[in-house]
Amino acid sequence: MFIRKPTSRFIFFTLILFLFLSFLITIKASEPTPNENDDEDLEGLEELIALDEEDEKHEQEGSPSVRSSEAEVLTRAQRIVVELNSENTKRVIDGNEFVLVLGYAPWCARSAELMPQFAEAATSLKELGSSLLMAKLDADRYPKAASLLEIKGFPTLLLFVNGTSQAYSGGFSAEEIVTWARKKTGVPVIRIRSAAEAEEILKKYHTFVTGLFKKFEGPDYEEFVKAAISDNGIQFIEVSDTDVAKVLFPAIKDTNNFVGIVKSEPERYTPYEGTFKMDKILQFLDSNKFPLVTKLTELNSARVYSSPIKLQVIVFAEAEDFKKLLEPLQEVARKFKSKIMFIYIDITDENLAKPFLTLFGLEEAENTVVTAFNNKISLKFLLQSDPIPANIEEFCTRLLDGTLSPYFKSQPIPDNSDSSIQIIVGKTFDDLVLNSPKNVLLEVHTPWCINCETTSKHVEKLAKHFKSLDNLVFARIDASGNEHPKLQVDDYPTLFFYPASDKANPIKLSTKSSLKDLAGSMNKILRAQDPFTKDEL
């Protein structure tokens, strides 16, 4: 029998059919069973963690010196952190006593910065045997779940206690997250009894409070515990044995009650010398918890800005330049400890540095800049000499004693020769406006002001109309690049008429008025001084 060979078309269709059936089988095999979603986050979680622990144990037995890579540690942490979604969010929140949720968005830079800290904290809490469940939610992908949890910004941290949420109020390093979480879940103070435990504390915490009490009772101890509960960011350690306490705080005295703060930086040990009252202890911590020089980041910015120390010196420099300056700067900072807060900002970080530098008109600066702020009375200052330690120390001394002159930014002095409208800058405001023997109409504007163009055209026409008056000067100032203590403007454009006879009380003119109405208003003011003033337009 003659057997006909299959045609190429038949082979092609057979191949397509085979691939299609294979695809369907693959999909079917990957479909979850009806109850799979209910168990994948909670029941499977412990199994995965146990598997990790078993692998780690085998690895250590085979080669004690081998340590997991950062990627492996992060992978393990990610398994510990439960992924929330539209299906499981309510069940996870309602089914656990304590849940700390991180609401994030994949495109959010601050979320990306916080994520590894959150994962590291989850690992630490797991090792400490905490009952707290750590969870994260991609709020951008699951908006309904985010709405259910009332997550409105990124990143957001919320603690749920038996289904009721409370805002996170701690720091954003892994250590600070662990400390805050433990305090909120029933461990405000860690009690240690041996030198070995003290050594572990030194390894684990960069900043902590040591409390030495011969007996864990009495009014002083109760105030110490109250402070531990009230403070959100620092771990409190309590000890009854002086020798154990000296492992944590070597200079500790053999006394009944002692409190001190320990930090992993040059100003390592600071004893508390006040009365044992909760509010006094908390004030002590607020004044001493930061390093001698604090590097500002997106994550710690809120805590830095809320510091009770209202005098702040900010150094802007490139990383390599700052390395050379850090040690002498720390020596300067030590002399002003608890009185002036010293902050470093990487001058190449546009998000952090540029908003500050713009306040000084130095947004394009590349070399080291030293500034200061008095946040109590909203004044700013600029070191205008070389940023060497001696000059910085003198700058700080004058800042502290109130003899430092505030800084008001100014553009370069322009050439106003033959100009019908004088250009005023910060440096010339006194001479050309306040000390001028003439009447001055001043237009205050900014480059980004939408309505300024119309007002500017009105002023130019008014200048032409009144050009025959020798006692009247038209002027304008760009408020985005110039400041003066006696020019406080919140709305642009603004028109001020400074009468020659009373420069301390300028008259504000309406920028919404027509050209004719503006001319009329000016005529009324001028007639009050000179009855022969030219008529209005």
PDB file of N, CA, C and O in Angstrom, residues 47-106:
ATOM      1  N   GLU A  47       6.711  26.792  57.669  1.00  0.00           N
ATOM      2  CA  GLU A  47       7.408  25.700  56.980  1.00  0.00           C
ATOM      3  C   GLU A  47       8.635  26.221  56.244  1.00  0.00           C
ATOM      4  O   GLU A  47       9.714  25.621  56.286  1.00  0.00           O
ATOM      5  N   LEU A  48       8.475  27.376  55.590  1.00  0.00           N
ATOM      6  CA  LEU A  48       9.591  27.957  54.856  1.00  0.00           C
ATOM      7  C   LEU A  48      10.704  28.395  55.803  1.00  0.00           C
ATOM      8  O   LEU A  48      11.888  28.208  55.532  1.00  0.00           O
ATOM      9  N   ILE A  49      10.304  28.991  56.918  1.00  0.00           N
ATOM     10  CA  ILE A  49      11.293  29.442  57.895  1.00  0.00           C
ATOM     11  C   ILE A  49      12.052  28.250  58.458  1.00  0.00           C
ATOM     12  O   ILE A  49      13.269  28.275  58.617  1.00  0.00           O
ATOM     13  N   ALA A  50      11.311  27.176  58.781  1.00  0.00           N
ATOM     14  CA  ALA A  50      11.940  25.965  59.314  1.00  0.00           C
ATOM     15  C   ALA A  50      12.936  25.401  58.299  1.00  0.00           C
ATOM     16  O   ALA A  50      14.021  24.934  58.660  1.00  0.00           O
ATOM     17  N   LEU A  51      12.558  25.443  57.016  1.00  0.00           N
ATOM     18  CA  LEU A  51      13.442  24.956  55.963  1.00  0.00           C
ATOM     19  C   LEU A  51      14.718  25.773  55.904  1.00  0.00           C
ATOM     20  O   LEU A  51      15.819  25.233  55.783  1.00  0.00           O
ATOM     21  N   ASP A  52      14.566  27.101  56.030  1.00  0.00           N
ATOM     22  CA  ASP A  52      15.731  27.974  56.041  1.00  0.00           C
ATOM     23  C   ASP A  52      16.649  27.655  57.207  1.00  0.00           C
ATOM     24  O   ASP A  52      17.876  27.606  57.068  1.00  0.00           O
ATOM     25  N   GLU A  53      16.050  27.458  58.388  1.00  0.00           N
ATOM     26  CA  GLU A  53      16.835  27.184  59.585  1.00  0.00           C
ATOM     27  C   GLU A  53      17.585  25.859  59.453  1.00  0.00           C
ATOM     28  O   GLU A  53      18.734  25.721  59.878  1.00  0.00           O
ATOM     29  N   GLU A  54      16.934  24.870  58.830  1.00  0.00           N
ATOM     30  CA  GLU A  54      17.577  23.565  58.632  1.00  0.00           C
ATOM     31  C   GLU A  54      18.759  23.695  57.678  1.00  0.00           C
ATOM     32  O   GLU A  54      19.834  23.141  57.908  1.00  0.00           O
ATOM     33  N   ASP A  55      18.565  24.459  56.582  1.00  0.00           N
ATOM     34  CA  ASP A  55      19.643  24.674  55.626  1.00  0.00           C
ATOM     35  C   ASP A  55      20.825  25.376  56.291  1.00  0.00           C
ATOM     36  O   ASP A  55      21.991  25.051  56.052  1.00  0.00           O
ATOM     37  N   GLU A  56      20.487  26.373  57.098  1.00  0.00           N
ATOM     38  CA  GLU A  56      21.522  27.141  57.778  1.00  0.00           C
ATOM     39  C   GLU A  56      22.316  26.261  58.732  1.00  0.00           C
ATOM     40  O   GLU A  56      23.535  26.355  58.849  1.00  0.00           O
ATOM     41  N   LYS A  57      21.595  25.354  59.428  1.00  0.00           N
ATOM     42  CA  LYS A  57      22.240  24.444  60.371  1.00  0.00           C
ATOM     43  C   LYS A  57      23.217  23.528  59.642  1.00  0.00           C
ATOM     44  O   LYS A  57      24.357  23.321  60.069  1.00  0.00           O
ATOM     45  N   HIS A  58      22.780  22.946  58.516  1.00  0.00           N
ATOM     46  CA  HIS A  58      23.647  22.060  57.735  1.00  0.00           C
ATOM     47  C   HIS A  58      24.871  22.816  57.223  1.00  0.00           C
ATOM     48  O   HIS A  58      25.981  22.290  57.210  1.00  0.00           O
ATOM     49  N   GLU A  59      24.637  24.044  56.814  1.00  0.00           N
ATOM     50  CA  GLU A  59      25.719  24.852  56.269  1.00  0.00           C
ATOM     51  C   GLU A  59      26.783  25.117  57.327  1.00  0.00           C
ATOM     52  O   GLU A  59      27.974  25.044  57.083  1.00  0.00           O
ATOM     53  N   GLN A  60      26.308  25.421  58.555  1.00  0.00           N
ATOM     54  CA  GLN A  60      27.229  25.699  59.646  1.00  0.00           C
ATOM     55  C   GLN A  60      27.976  24.438  60.072  1.00  0.00           C
ATOM     56  O   GLN A  60      29.155  24.487  60.406  1.00  0.00           O
ATOM     57  N   GLU A  61      27.299  23.280  60.045  1.00  0.00           N
ATOM     58  CA  GLU A  61      27.953  22.021  60.418  1.00  0.00           C
ATOM     59  C   GLU A  61      29.041  21.648  59.415  1.00  0.00           C
ATOM     60  O   GLU A  61      30.103  21.158  59.763  1.00  0.00           O
ATOM     61  N   GLY A  62      28.739  21.919  58.151  1.00  0.00           N
ATOM     62  CA  GLY A  62      29.696  21.548  57.119  1.00  0.00           C
ATOM     63  C   GLY A  62      30.897  22.479  57.092  1.00  0.00           C
ATOM     64  O   GLY A  62      32.019  22.046  56.873  1.00  0.00           O
ATOM     65  N   SER A  63      30.683  23.750  57.320  1.00  0.00           N
ATOM     66  CA  SER A  63      31.763  24.734  57.287  1.00  0.00           C
ATOM     67  C   SER A  63      31.411  25.877  58.219  1.00  0.00           C
ATOM     68  O   SER A  63      30.692  26.784  57.826  1.00  0.00           O
ATOM     69  N   PRO A  64      31.890  25.848  59.448  1.00  0.00           N
ATOM     70  CA  PRO A  64      31.528  26.853  60.447  1.00  0.00           C
ATOM     71  C   PRO A  64      31.847  28.271  60.008  1.00  0.00           C
ATOM     72  O   PRO A  64      31.225  29.217  60.463  1.00  0.00           O
ATOM     73  N   SER A  65      32.838  28.444  59.166  1.00  0.00           N
ATOM     74  CA  SER A  65      33.257  29.789  58.794  1.00  0.00           C
ATOM     75  C   SER A  65      32.400  30.395  57.698  1.00  0.00           C
ATOM     76  O   SER A  65      32.491  31.579  57.404  1.00  0.00           O
ATOM     77  N   VAL A  66      31.575  29.572  57.072  1.00  0.00           N
ATOM     78  CA  VAL A  66      30.754  30.058  55.964  1.00  0.00           C
ATOM     79  C   VAL A  66      29.544  30.815  56.499  1.00  0.00           C
ATOM     80  O   VAL A  66      28.827  30.328  57.350  1.00  0.00           O
ATOM     81  N   ARG A  67      29.341  32.007  56.016  1.00  0.00           N
ATOM     82  CA  ARG A  67      28.185  32.809  56.440  1.00  0.00           C
ATOM     83  C   ARG A  67      27.310  33.102  55.222  1.00  0.00           C
ATOM     84  O   ARG A  67      27.783  33.194  54.093  1.00  0.00           O
ATOM     85  N   SER A  68      26.029  33.226  55.477  1.00  0.00           N
ATOM     86  CA  SER A  68      25.095  33.508  54.387  1.00  0.00           C
ATOM     87  C   SER A  68      25.427  34.846  53.750  1.00  0.00           C
ATOM     88  O   SER A  68      25.798  35.789  54.425  1.00  0.00           O
ATOM     89  N   SER A  69      25.255  34.922  52.458  1.00  0.00           N
ATOM     90  CA  SER A  69      25.462  36.184  51.770  1.00  0.00           C
ATOM     91  C   SER A  69      24.306  37.122  52.087  1.00  0.00           C
ATOM     92  O   SER A  69      23.270  36.705  52.604  1.00  0.00           O
ATOM     93  N   GLU A  70      24.494  38.399  51.782  1.00  0.00           N
ATOM     94  CA  GLU A  70      23.436  39.386  52.036  1.00  0.00           C
ATOM     95  C   GLU A  70      22.165  39.015  51.282  1.00  0.00           C
ATOM     96  O   GLU A  70      21.060  39.194  51.783  1.00  0.00           O
ATOM     97  N   ALA A  71      22.354  38.490  50.072  1.00  0.00           N
ATOM     98  CA  ALA A  71      21.182  38.116  49.270  1.00  0.00           C
ATOM     99  C   ALA A  71      20.402  36.991  49.943  1.00  0.00           C
ATOM    100  O   ALA A  71      19.169  36.996  49.963  1.00  0.00           O
ATOM    101  N   GLU A  72      21.124  36.018  50.525  1.00  0.00           N
ATOM    102  CA  GLU A  72      20.443  34.909  51.201  1.00  0.00           C
ATOM    103  C   GLU A  72      19.717  35.376  52.451  1.00  0.00           C
ATOM    104  O   GLU A  72      18.619  34.933  52.753  1.00  0.00           O
ATOM    105  N   VAL A  73      20.377  36.289  53.194  1.00  0.00           N
ATOM    106  CA  VAL A  73      19.739  36.837  54.399  1.00  0.00           C
ATOM    107  C   VAL A  73      18.464  37.583  54.027  1.00  0.00           C
ATOM    108  O   VAL A  73      17.426  37.454  54.677  1.00  0.00           O
ATOM    109  N   LEU A  74      18.552  38.385  52.963  1.00  0.00           N
ATOM    110  CA  LEU A  74      17.384  39.141  52.530  1.00  0.00           C
ATOM    111  C   LEU A  74      16.269  38.215  52.068  1.00  0.00           C
ATOM    112  O   LEU A  74      15.091  38.444  52.355  1.00  0.00           O
ATOM    113  N   THR A  75      16.642  37.129  51.366  1.00  0.00           N
ATOM    114  CA  THR A  75      15.638  36.169  50.906  1.00  0.00           C
ATOM    115  C   THR A  75      14.909  35.553  52.085  1.00  0.00           C
ATOM    116  O   THR A  75      13.681  35.423  52.076  1.00  0.00           O
ATOM    117  N   ARG A  76      15.662  35.202  53.111  1.00  0.00           N
ATOM    118  CA  ARG A  76      15.042  34.618  54.298  1.00  0.00           C
ATOM    119  C   ARG A  76      14.106  35.617  54.967  1.00  0.00           C
ATOM    120  O   ARG A  76      13.003  35.292  55.384  1.00  0.00           O
ATOM    121  N   ALA A  77      14.571  36.859  55.060  1.00  0.00           N
ATOM    122  CA  ALA A  77      13.750  37.906  55.677  1.00  0.00           C
ATOM    123  C   ALA A  77      12.461  38.118  54.901  1.00  0.00           C
ATOM    124  O   ALA A  77      11.391  38.326  55.477  1.00  0.00           O
ATOM    125  N   GLN A  78      12.573  38.055  53.581  1.00  0.00           N
ATOM    126  CA  GLN A  78      11.390  38.261  52.752  1.00  0.00           C
ATOM    127  C   GLN A  78      10.366  37.151  52.961  1.00  0.00           C
ATOM    128  O   GLN A  78       9.166  37.362  52.815  1.00  0.00           O
ATOM    129  N   ARG A  79      10.856  35.937  53.306  1.00  0.00           N
ATOM    130  CA  ARG A  79       9.919  34.849  53.595  1.00  0.00           C
ATOM    131  C   ARG A  79       9.229  35.070  54.941  1.00  0.00           C
ATOM    132  O   ARG A  79       8.092  34.670  55.144  1.00  0.00           O
ATOM    133  N   ILE A  80       9.945  35.697  55.866  1.00  0.00           N
ATOM    134  CA  ILE A  80       9.367  35.975  57.174  1.00  0.00           C
ATOM    135  C   ILE A  80       8.286  37.047  57.063  1.00  0.00           C
ATOM    136  O   ILE A  80       7.261  36.989  57.731  1.00  0.00           O
ATOM    137  N   VAL A  81       8.521  38.029  56.205  1.00  0.00           N
ATOM    138  CA  VAL A  81       7.550  39.116  56.017  1.00  0.00           C
ATOM    139  C   VAL A  81       6.420  38.631  55.112  1.00  0.00           C
ATOM    140  O   VAL A  81       6.646  38.234  53.981  1.00  0.00           O
ATOM    141  N   VAL A  82       5.202  38.681  55.618  1.00  0.00           N
ATOM    142  CA  VAL A  82       4.038  38.215  54.862  1.00  0.00           C
ATOM    143  C   VAL A  82       3.658  39.232  53.790  1.00  0.00           C
ATOM    144  O   VAL A  82       3.592  40.434  54.048  1.00  0.00           O
ATOM    145  N   GLU A  83       3.423  38.741  52.588  1.00  0.00           N
ATOM    146  CA  GLU A  83       2.971  39.602  51.489  1.00  0.00           C
ATOM    147  C   GLU A  83       1.450  39.724  51.550  1.00  0.00           C
ATOM    148  O   GLU A  83       0.739  38.722  51.396  1.00  0.00           O
ATOM    149  N   LEU A  84       0.963  40.931  51.766  1.00  0.00           N
ATOM    150  CA  LEU A  84      -0.476  41.159  51.790  1.00  0.00           C
ATOM    151  C   LEU A  84      -0.985  41.452  50.386  1.00  0.00           C
ATOM    152  O   LEU A  84      -0.262  41.960  49.537  1.00  0.00           O
ATOM    153  N   ASN A  85      -2.273  41.130  50.170  1.00  0.00           N
ATOM    154  CA  ASN A  85      -2.901  41.431  48.897  1.00  0.00           C
ATOM    155  C   ASN A  85      -4.393  41.642  49.132  1.00  0.00           C
ATOM    156  O   ASN A  85      -4.853  41.688  50.281  1.00  0.00           O
ATOM    157  N   SER A  86      -5.143  41.745  48.070  1.00  0.00           N
ATOM    158  CA  SER A  86      -6.584  42.001  48.200  1.00  0.00           C
ATOM    159  C   SER A  86      -7.325  40.869  48.899  1.00  0.00           C
ATOM    160  O   SER A  86      -8.352  41.087  49.542  1.00  0.00           O
ATOM    161  N   GLU A  87      -6.791  39.652  48.783  1.00  0.00           N
ATOM    162  CA  GLU A  87      -7.492  38.492  49.314  1.00  0.00           C
ATOM    163  C   GLU A  87      -7.199  38.222  50.787  1.00  0.00           C
ATOM    164  O   GLU A  87      -8.076  37.818  51.541  1.00  0.00           O
ATOM    165  N   ASN A  88      -5.954  38.442  51.213  1.00  0.00           N
ATOM    166  CA  ASN A  88      -5.584  37.983  52.553  1.00  0.00           C
ATOM    167  C   ASN A  88      -5.425  39.073  53.610  1.00  0.00           C
ATOM    168  O   ASN A  88      -5.214  38.785  54.779  1.00  0.00           O
ATOM    169  N   THR A  89      -5.506  40.339  53.222  1.00  0.00           N
ATOM    170  CA  THR A  89      -5.196  41.429  54.156  1.00  0.00           C
ATOM    171  C   THR A  89      -6.059  41.390  55.409  1.00  0.00           C
ATOM    172  O   THR A  89      -5.553  41.396  56.540  1.00  0.00           O
ATOM    173  N   LYS A  90      -7.369  41.342  55.236  1.00  0.00           N
ATOM    174  CA  LYS A  90      -8.266  41.364  56.403  1.00  0.00           C
ATOM    175  C   LYS A  90      -8.043  40.134  57.283  1.00  0.00           C
ATOM    176  O   LYS A  90      -8.045  40.230  58.519  1.00  0.00           O
ATOM    177  N   ARG A  91      -7.835  38.985  56.663  1.00  0.00           N
ATOM    178  CA  ARG A  91      -7.649  37.756  57.417  1.00  0.00           C
ATOM    179  C   ARG A  91      -6.380  37.802  58.268  1.00  0.00           C
ATOM    180  O   ARG A  91      -6.369  37.405  59.431  1.00  0.00           O
ATOM    181  N   VAL A  92      -5.287  38.343  57.686  1.00  0.00           N
ATOM    182  CA  VAL A  92      -4.022  38.430  58.422  1.00  0.00           C
ATOM    183  C   VAL A  92      -4.139  39.407  59.584  1.00  0.00           C
ATOM    184  O   VAL A  92      -3.687  39.126  60.702  1.00  0.00           O
ATOM    185  N   ILE A  93      -4.763  40.549  59.345  1.00  0.00           N
ATOM    186  CA  ILE A  93      -4.896  41.567  60.400  1.00  0.00           C
ATOM    187  C   ILE A  93      -5.778  41.056  61.537  1.00  0.00           C
ATOM    188  O   ILE A  93      -5.451  41.211  62.715  1.00  0.00           O
ATOM    189  N   ASP A  94      -6.906  40.440  61.182  1.00  0.00           N
ATOM    190  CA  ASP A  94      -7.850  39.967  62.204  1.00  0.00           C
ATOM    191  C   ASP A  94      -7.370  38.698  62.908  1.00  0.00           C
ATOM    192  O   ASP A  94      -7.790  38.421  64.033  1.00  0.00           O
ATOM    193  N   GLY A  95      -6.494  37.949  62.260  1.00  0.00           N
ATOM    194  CA  GLY A  95      -6.097  36.660  62.811  1.00  0.00           C
ATOM    195  C   GLY A  95      -4.857  36.683  63.673  1.00  0.00           C
ATOM    196  O   GLY A  95      -4.405  35.627  64.141  1.00  0.00           O
ATOM    197  N   ASN A  96      -4.273  37.857  63.904  1.00  0.00           N
ATOM    198  CA  ASN A  96      -3.058  37.942  64.711  1.00  0.00           C
ATOM    199  C   ASN A  96      -3.173  39.084  65.720  1.00  0.00           C
ATOM    200  O   ASN A  96      -3.743  40.143  65.419  1.00  0.00           O
ATOM    201  N   GLU A  97      -2.612  38.881  66.895  1.00  0.00           N
ATOM    202  CA  GLU A  97      -2.690  39.911  67.938  1.00  0.00           C
ATOM    203  C   GLU A  97      -1.907  41.152  67.545  1.00  0.00           C
ATOM    204  O   GLU A  97      -2.378  42.276  67.675  1.00  0.00           O
ATOM    205  N   PHE A  98      -0.685  40.941  67.042  1.00  0.00           N
ATOM    206  CA  PHE A  98       0.173  42.063  66.657  1.00  0.00           C
ATOM    207  C   PHE A  98       0.622  41.899  65.213  1.00  0.00           C
ATOM    208  O   PHE A  98       1.202  40.868  64.845  1.00  0.00           O
ATOM    209  N   VAL A  99       0.381  42.929  64.396  1.00  0.00           N
ATOM    210  CA  VAL A  99       0.854  42.925  63.008  1.00  0.00           C
ATOM    211  C   VAL A  99       1.432  44.305  62.703  1.00  0.00           C
ATOM    212  O   VAL A  99       0.749  45.315  62.869  1.00  0.00           O
ATOM    213  N   LEU A 100       2.679  44.331  62.276  1.00  0.00           N
ATOM    214  CA  LEU A 100       3.292  45.584  61.832  1.00  0.00           C
ATOM    215  C   LEU A 100       3.315  45.575  60.306  1.00  0.00           C
ATOM    216  O   LEU A 100       3.934  44.710  59.690  1.00  0.00           O
ATOM    217  N   VAL A 101       2.602  46.529  59.701  1.00  0.00           N
ATOM    218  CA  VAL A 101       2.425  46.556  58.244  1.00  0.00           C
ATOM    219  C   VAL A 101       3.231  47.695  57.631  1.00  0.00           C
ATOM    220  O   VAL A 101       3.177  48.836  58.105  1.00  0.00           O
ATOM    221  N   LEU A 102       3.958  47.371  56.582  1.00  0.00           N
ATOM    222  CA  LEU A 102       4.644  48.371  55.773  1.00  0.00           C
ATOM    223  C   LEU A 102       3.870  48.548  54.475  1.00  0.00           C
ATOM    224  O   LEU A 102       3.789  47.632  53.662  1.00  0.00           O
ATOM    225  N   GLY A 103       3.281  49.726  54.297  1.00  0.00           N
ATOM    226  CA  GLY A 103       2.626  50.050  53.038  1.00  0.00           C
ATOM    227  C   GLY A 103       3.628  50.774  52.144  1.00  0.00           C
ATOM    228  O   GLY A 103       4.214  51.793  52.552  1.00  0.00           O
ATOM    229  N   TYR A 104       3.857  50.260  50.949  1.00  0.00           N
ATOM    230  CA  TYR A 104       4.895  50.824  50.087  1.00  0.00           C
ATOM    231  C   TYR A 104       4.420  50.893  48.638  1.00  0.00           C
ATOM    232  O   TYR A 104       3.350  50.386  48.275  1.00  0.00           O
ATOM    233  N   ALA A 105       5.229  51.550  47.826  1.00  0.00           N
ATOM    234  CA  ALA A 105       5.009  51.565  46.378  1.00  0.00           C
ATOM    235  C   ALA A 105       6.348  51.249  45.716  1.00  0.00           C
ATOM    236  O   ALA A 105       7.393  51.754  46.151  1.00  0.00           O
ATOM    237  N   PRO A 106       6.367  50.409  44.692  1.00  0.00           N
ATOM    238  CA  PRO A 106       7.629  49.999  44.058  1.00  0.00           C
ATOM    239  C   PRO A 106       8.448  51.163  43.509  1.00  0.00           C
ATOM    240  O   PRO A 106       9.662  51.103  43.464  1.00  0.00           O
TER     241      PRO A 106
END
